[in-house]
Amino acid sequence: MRLTTKGRYAVTAMLDLALHAHNGPTSLSDISQRQEISLSYLEQLFARLRRAGLVNSVRGPGGGYLLSQPADEISVSKVIDAVDESVDATRCQGLSDCQQGDTCLTHHLWCELSVQIRHFLDDMTLAQLMLRPDVIRIASRQKQRVEAGILASSP
């Protein structure tokens, strides 16, 4: 299976956005700081997420991004699809030409695995991720680090 950085970062950024939705629009610079993802990379990802209808942008002071749907309606697979990622466990991208144009011995096994992964990601929403104890703990740690950094740089 090959899920690239693009897909992982998109899911991470969308989860960050969902976790901070109660504060209003979230700036990409805030997401960048908390998640340690470059701002220019986030700008590229959010352009795709906006085109896919998963986020709305808010301009002006206090602007940023908001989820365009409730977090319980945004599956992880929607996010991955929005950034043109695929989750495919086959070597041949499902084309059945694994061995010089022929199907390999384990092709159907990897196809079935890809289907199972797809179902898992279809069934997992941002809202479900937000409730996970590990996500809550890590988000709290990130918040503390950002606050400590801001306090440390204050005169």
mmCIF file of C-alpha atoms in Angstrom:
data_model
loop_
_atom_site.group_PDB
_atom_site.id
_atom_site.type_symbol
_atom_site.label_atom_id
_atom_site.label_comp_id
_atom_site.label_asym_id
_atom_site.label_seq_id
_atom_site.Cartn_x
_atom_site.Cartn_y
_atom_site.Cartn_z
ATOM 1 C CA MET A 1 0.000 0.000 0.000
ATOM 2 C CA ARG A 2 1.227 3.456 -0.794
ATOM 3 C CA LEU A 3 -0.314 6.431 0.931
ATOM 4 C CA THR A 4 1.999 9.361 0.324
ATOM 5 C CA THR A 5 2.777 12.359 2.464
ATOM 6 C CA LYS A 6 0.147 14.329 0.542
ATOM 7 C CA GLY A 7 -2.666 12.101 1.786
ATOM 8 C CA ARG A 8 -1.342 11.859 5.338
ATOM 9 C CA TYR A 9 -0.807 15.606 5.626
ATOM 10 C CA ALA A 10 -4.254 16.355 4.194
ATOM 11 C CA VAL A 11 -5.931 14.123 6.787
ATOM 12 C CA THR A 12 -3.784 15.589 9.578
ATOM 13 C CA ALA A 13 -4.601 19.163 8.538
ATOM 14 C CA MET A 14 -8.322 18.445 8.229
ATOM 15 C CA LEU A 15 -8.351 16.805 11.662
ATOM 16 C CA ASP A 16 -6.562 19.856 13.098
ATOM 17 C CA LEU A 17 -9.173 22.087 11.442
ATOM 18 C CA ALA A 18 -11.992 19.983 12.918
ATOM 19 C CA LEU A 19 -10.430 20.047 16.391
ATOM 20 C CA HIS A 20 -10.237 23.852 16.342
ATOM 21 C CA ALA A 21 -13.545 24.563 14.561
ATOM 22 C CA HIS A 22 -15.127 25.869 17.778
ATOM 23 C CA ASN A 23 -12.689 28.822 17.627
ATOM 24 C CA GLY A 24 -13.946 29.981 14.220
ATOM 25 C CA PRO A 25 -11.811 30.060 11.076
ATOM 26 C CA THR A 26 -8.368 28.505 11.447
ATOM 27 C CA SER A 27 -5.389 29.977 9.643
ATOM 28 C CA LEU A 28 -3.040 27.752 7.705
ATOM 29 C CA SER A 29 -0.157 29.247 9.648
ATOM 30 C CA ASP A 30 -1.709 27.942 12.888
ATOM 31 C CA ILE A 31 -2.101 24.471 11.379
ATOM 32 C CA SER A 32 1.451 24.699 10.038
ATOM 33 C CA GLN A 33 2.804 25.546 13.468
ATOM 34 C CA ARG A 34 0.882 22.851 15.343
ATOM 35 C CA GLN A 35 1.415 20.065 12.805
ATOM 36 C CA GLU A 36 4.865 21.054 11.540
ATOM 37 C CA ILE A 37 3.750 21.040 7.902
ATOM 38 C CA SER A 38 5.137 23.711 5.600
ATOM 39 C CA LEU A 39 2.781 26.591 4.914
ATOM 40 C CA SER A 40 3.296 26.431 1.149
ATOM 41 C CA TYR A 41 2.434 22.710 1.155
ATOM 42 C CA LEU A 42 -0.725 23.397 3.180
ATOM 43 C CA GLU A 43 -1.724 26.105 0.696
ATOM 44 C CA GLN A 44 -1.518 23.556 -2.121
ATOM 45 C CA LEU A 45 -3.496 20.968 -0.159
ATOM 46 C CA PHE A 46 -6.191 23.424 0.894
ATOM 47 C CA ALA A 47 -6.659 24.625 -2.679
ATOM 48 C CA ARG A 48 -7.569 21.022 -3.555
ATOM 49 C CA LEU A 49 -9.697 20.569 -0.432
ATOM 50 C CA ARG A 50 -11.585 23.772 -1.256
ATOM 51 C CA ARG A 51 -12.179 22.665 -4.859
ATOM 52 C CA ALA A 52 -13.496 19.349 -3.532
ATOM 53 C CA GLY A 53 -15.970 21.239 -1.320
ATOM 54 C CA LEU A 54 -14.545 20.044 1.997
ATOM 55 C CA VAL A 55 -13.475 23.462 3.313
ATOM 56 C CA ASN A 56 -14.558 27.078 2.942
ATOM 57 C CA SER A 57 -12.175 29.997 3.113
ATOM 58 C CA VAL A 58 -12.896 33.134 5.098
ATOM 59 C CA ARG A 59 -11.057 36.285 4.062
ATOM 60 C CA GLY A 60 -9.946 39.252 6.065
ATOM 61 C CA PRO A 61 -8.736 39.714 9.622
ATOM 62 C CA GLY A 62 -9.482 36.613 11.651
ATOM 63 C CA GLY A 63 -9.918 34.666 8.424
ATOM 64 C CA GLY A 64 -8.832 31.188 7.622
ATOM 65 C CA TYR A 65 -10.604 27.949 6.838
ATOM 66 C CA LEU A 66 -13.693 26.186 8.103
ATOM 67 C CA LEU A 67 -15.027 22.727 7.412
ATOM 68 C CA SER A 68 -17.796 23.003 4.830
ATOM 69 C CA GLN A 69 -19.689 20.076 6.367
ATOM 70 C CA PRO A 70 -20.035 18.693 9.875
ATOM 71 C CA ALA A 71 -17.032 16.589 10.923
ATOM 72 C CA ASP A 72 -19.235 13.502 11.145
ATOM 73 C CA GLU A 73 -19.974 13.806 7.412
ATOM 74 C CA ILE A 74 -16.349 13.995 6.270
ATOM 75 C CA SER A 75 -14.743 10.588 5.937
ATOM 76 C CA VAL A 76 -11.005 10.078 5.775
ATOM 77 C CA SER A 77 -11.459 8.663 2.272
ATOM 78 C CA LYS A 78 -13.119 11.911 1.112
ATOM 79 C CA VAL A 79 -10.055 13.836 2.260
ATOM 80 C CA ILE A 80 -7.657 11.435 0.562
ATOM 81 C CA ASP A 81 -9.699 11.521 -2.652
ATOM 82 C CA ALA A 82 -9.761 15.329 -2.587
ATOM 83 C CA VAL A 83 -5.973 15.507 -2.844
ATOM 84 C CA ASP A 84 -5.901 12.916 -5.647
ATOM 85 C CA GLU A 85 -4.426 10.150 -3.545
ATOM 86 C CA SER A 86 -5.210 6.499 -3.909
ATOM 87 C CA VAL A 87 -4.899 3.704 -1.442
ATOM 88 C CA ASP A 88 -3.903 0.722 -3.501
ATOM 89 C CA ALA A 89 -2.003 -2.289 -2.183
ATOM 90 C CA THR A 90 -1.254 -3.725 -5.629
ATOM 91 C CA ARG A 91 1.977 -3.165 -7.533
ATOM 92 C CA CYS A 92 0.058 -2.607 -10.760
ATOM 93 C CA GLN A 93 -2.441 0.027 -9.558
ATOM 94 C CA GLY A 94 -5.184 -2.569 -10.009
ATOM 95 C CA LEU A 95 -4.539 -3.023 -13.742
ATOM 96 C CA SER A 96 -3.766 -6.768 -13.495
ATOM 97 C CA ASP A 97 -0.511 -6.412 -15.430
ATOM 98 C CA CYS A 98 1.789 -7.196 -12.503
ATOM 99 C CA GLN A 99 4.047 -9.666 -14.344
ATOM 100 C CA GLN A 100 4.939 -8.447 -17.833
ATOM 101 C CA GLY A 101 1.276 -7.805 -18.655
ATOM 102 C CA ASP A 102 -0.190 -10.761 -16.750
ATOM 103 C CA THR A 103 -1.796 -11.015 -13.340
ATOM 104 C CA CYS A 104 0.597 -12.079 -10.580
ATOM 105 C CA LEU A 105 -0.054 -14.895 -8.149
ATOM 106 C CA THR A 106 -1.154 -12.598 -5.292
ATOM 107 C CA HIS A 107 -2.900 -9.865 -7.302
ATOM 108 C CA HIS A 108 -6.388 -10.703 -6.035
ATOM 109 C CA LEU A 109 -5.171 -10.804 -2.424
ATOM 110 C CA TRP A 110 -3.819 -7.241 -2.725
ATOM 111 C CA CYS A 111 -6.985 -6.093 -4.499
ATOM 112 C CA GLU A 112 -9.082 -7.445 -1.634
ATOM 113 C CA LEU A 113 -6.814 -5.703 0.871
ATOM 114 C CA SER A 114 -7.250 -2.420 -1.020
ATOM 115 C CA VAL A 115 -11.037 -2.847 -0.817
ATOM 116 C CA GLN A 116 -10.847 -3.481 2.942
ATOM 117 C CA ILE A 117 -8.667 -0.415 3.458
ATOM 118 C CA ARG A 118 -11.099 1.656 1.395
ATOM 119 C CA HIS A 119 -14.047 0.468 3.494
ATOM 120 C CA PHE A 120 -12.161 1.298 6.697
ATOM 121 C CA LEU A 121 -11.346 4.823 5.479
ATOM 122 C CA ASP A 122 -14.916 5.314 4.181
ATOM 123 C CA ASP A 123 -16.275 4.408 7.614
ATOM 124 C CA MET A 124 -13.849 6.609 9.603
ATOM 125 C CA THR A 125 -14.929 10.253 9.964
ATOM 126 C CA LEU A 126 -13.136 13.280 11.332
ATOM 127 C CA ALA A 127 -15.658 13.331 14.199
ATOM 128 C CA GLN A 128 -14.729 9.767 15.151
ATOM 129 C CA LEU A 129 -11.037 10.640 15.091
ATOM 130 C CA MET A 130 -11.678 13.691 17.268
ATOM 131 C CA LEU A 131 -13.073 11.443 20.015
ATOM 132 C CA ARG A 132 -10.093 9.098 20.135
ATOM 133 C CA PRO A 133 -8.161 9.401 23.419
ATOM 134 C CA ASP A 134 -4.821 9.424 21.580
ATOM 135 C CA VAL A 135 -5.935 12.319 19.364
ATOM 136 C CA ILE A 136 -7.238 14.270 22.364
ATOM 137 C CA ARG A 137 -3.971 13.716 24.245
ATOM 138 C CA ILE A 138 -1.773 14.722 21.310
ATOM 139 C CA ALA A 139 -3.880 17.809 20.503
ATOM 140 C CA SER A 140 -3.577 18.899 24.131
ATOM 141 C CA ARG A 141 0.205 18.447 24.012
ATOM 142 C CA GLN A 142 0.402 20.466 20.783
ATOM 143 C CA LYS A 143 -1.660 23.264 22.319
ATOM 144 C CA GLN A 144 0.637 23.385 25.352
ATOM 145 C CA ARG A 145 3.734 23.536 23.149
ATOM 146 C CA VAL A 146 2.319 26.373 21.064
ATOM 147 C CA GLU A 147 1.304 28.308 24.192
ATOM 148 C CA ALA A 148 4.740 27.741 25.733
ATOM 149 C CA GLY A 149 6.395 28.952 22.536
ATOM 150 C CA ILE A 150 4.255 32.067 22.460
ATOM 151 C CA LEU A 151 4.974 32.747 26.152
ATOM 152 C CA ALA A 152 8.687 32.166 25.655
ATOM 153 C CA SER A 153 8.823 34.703 22.825
ATOM 154 C CA SER A 154 6.771 37.327 24.670
ATOM 155 C CA PRO A 155 8.735 40.309 26.065
#
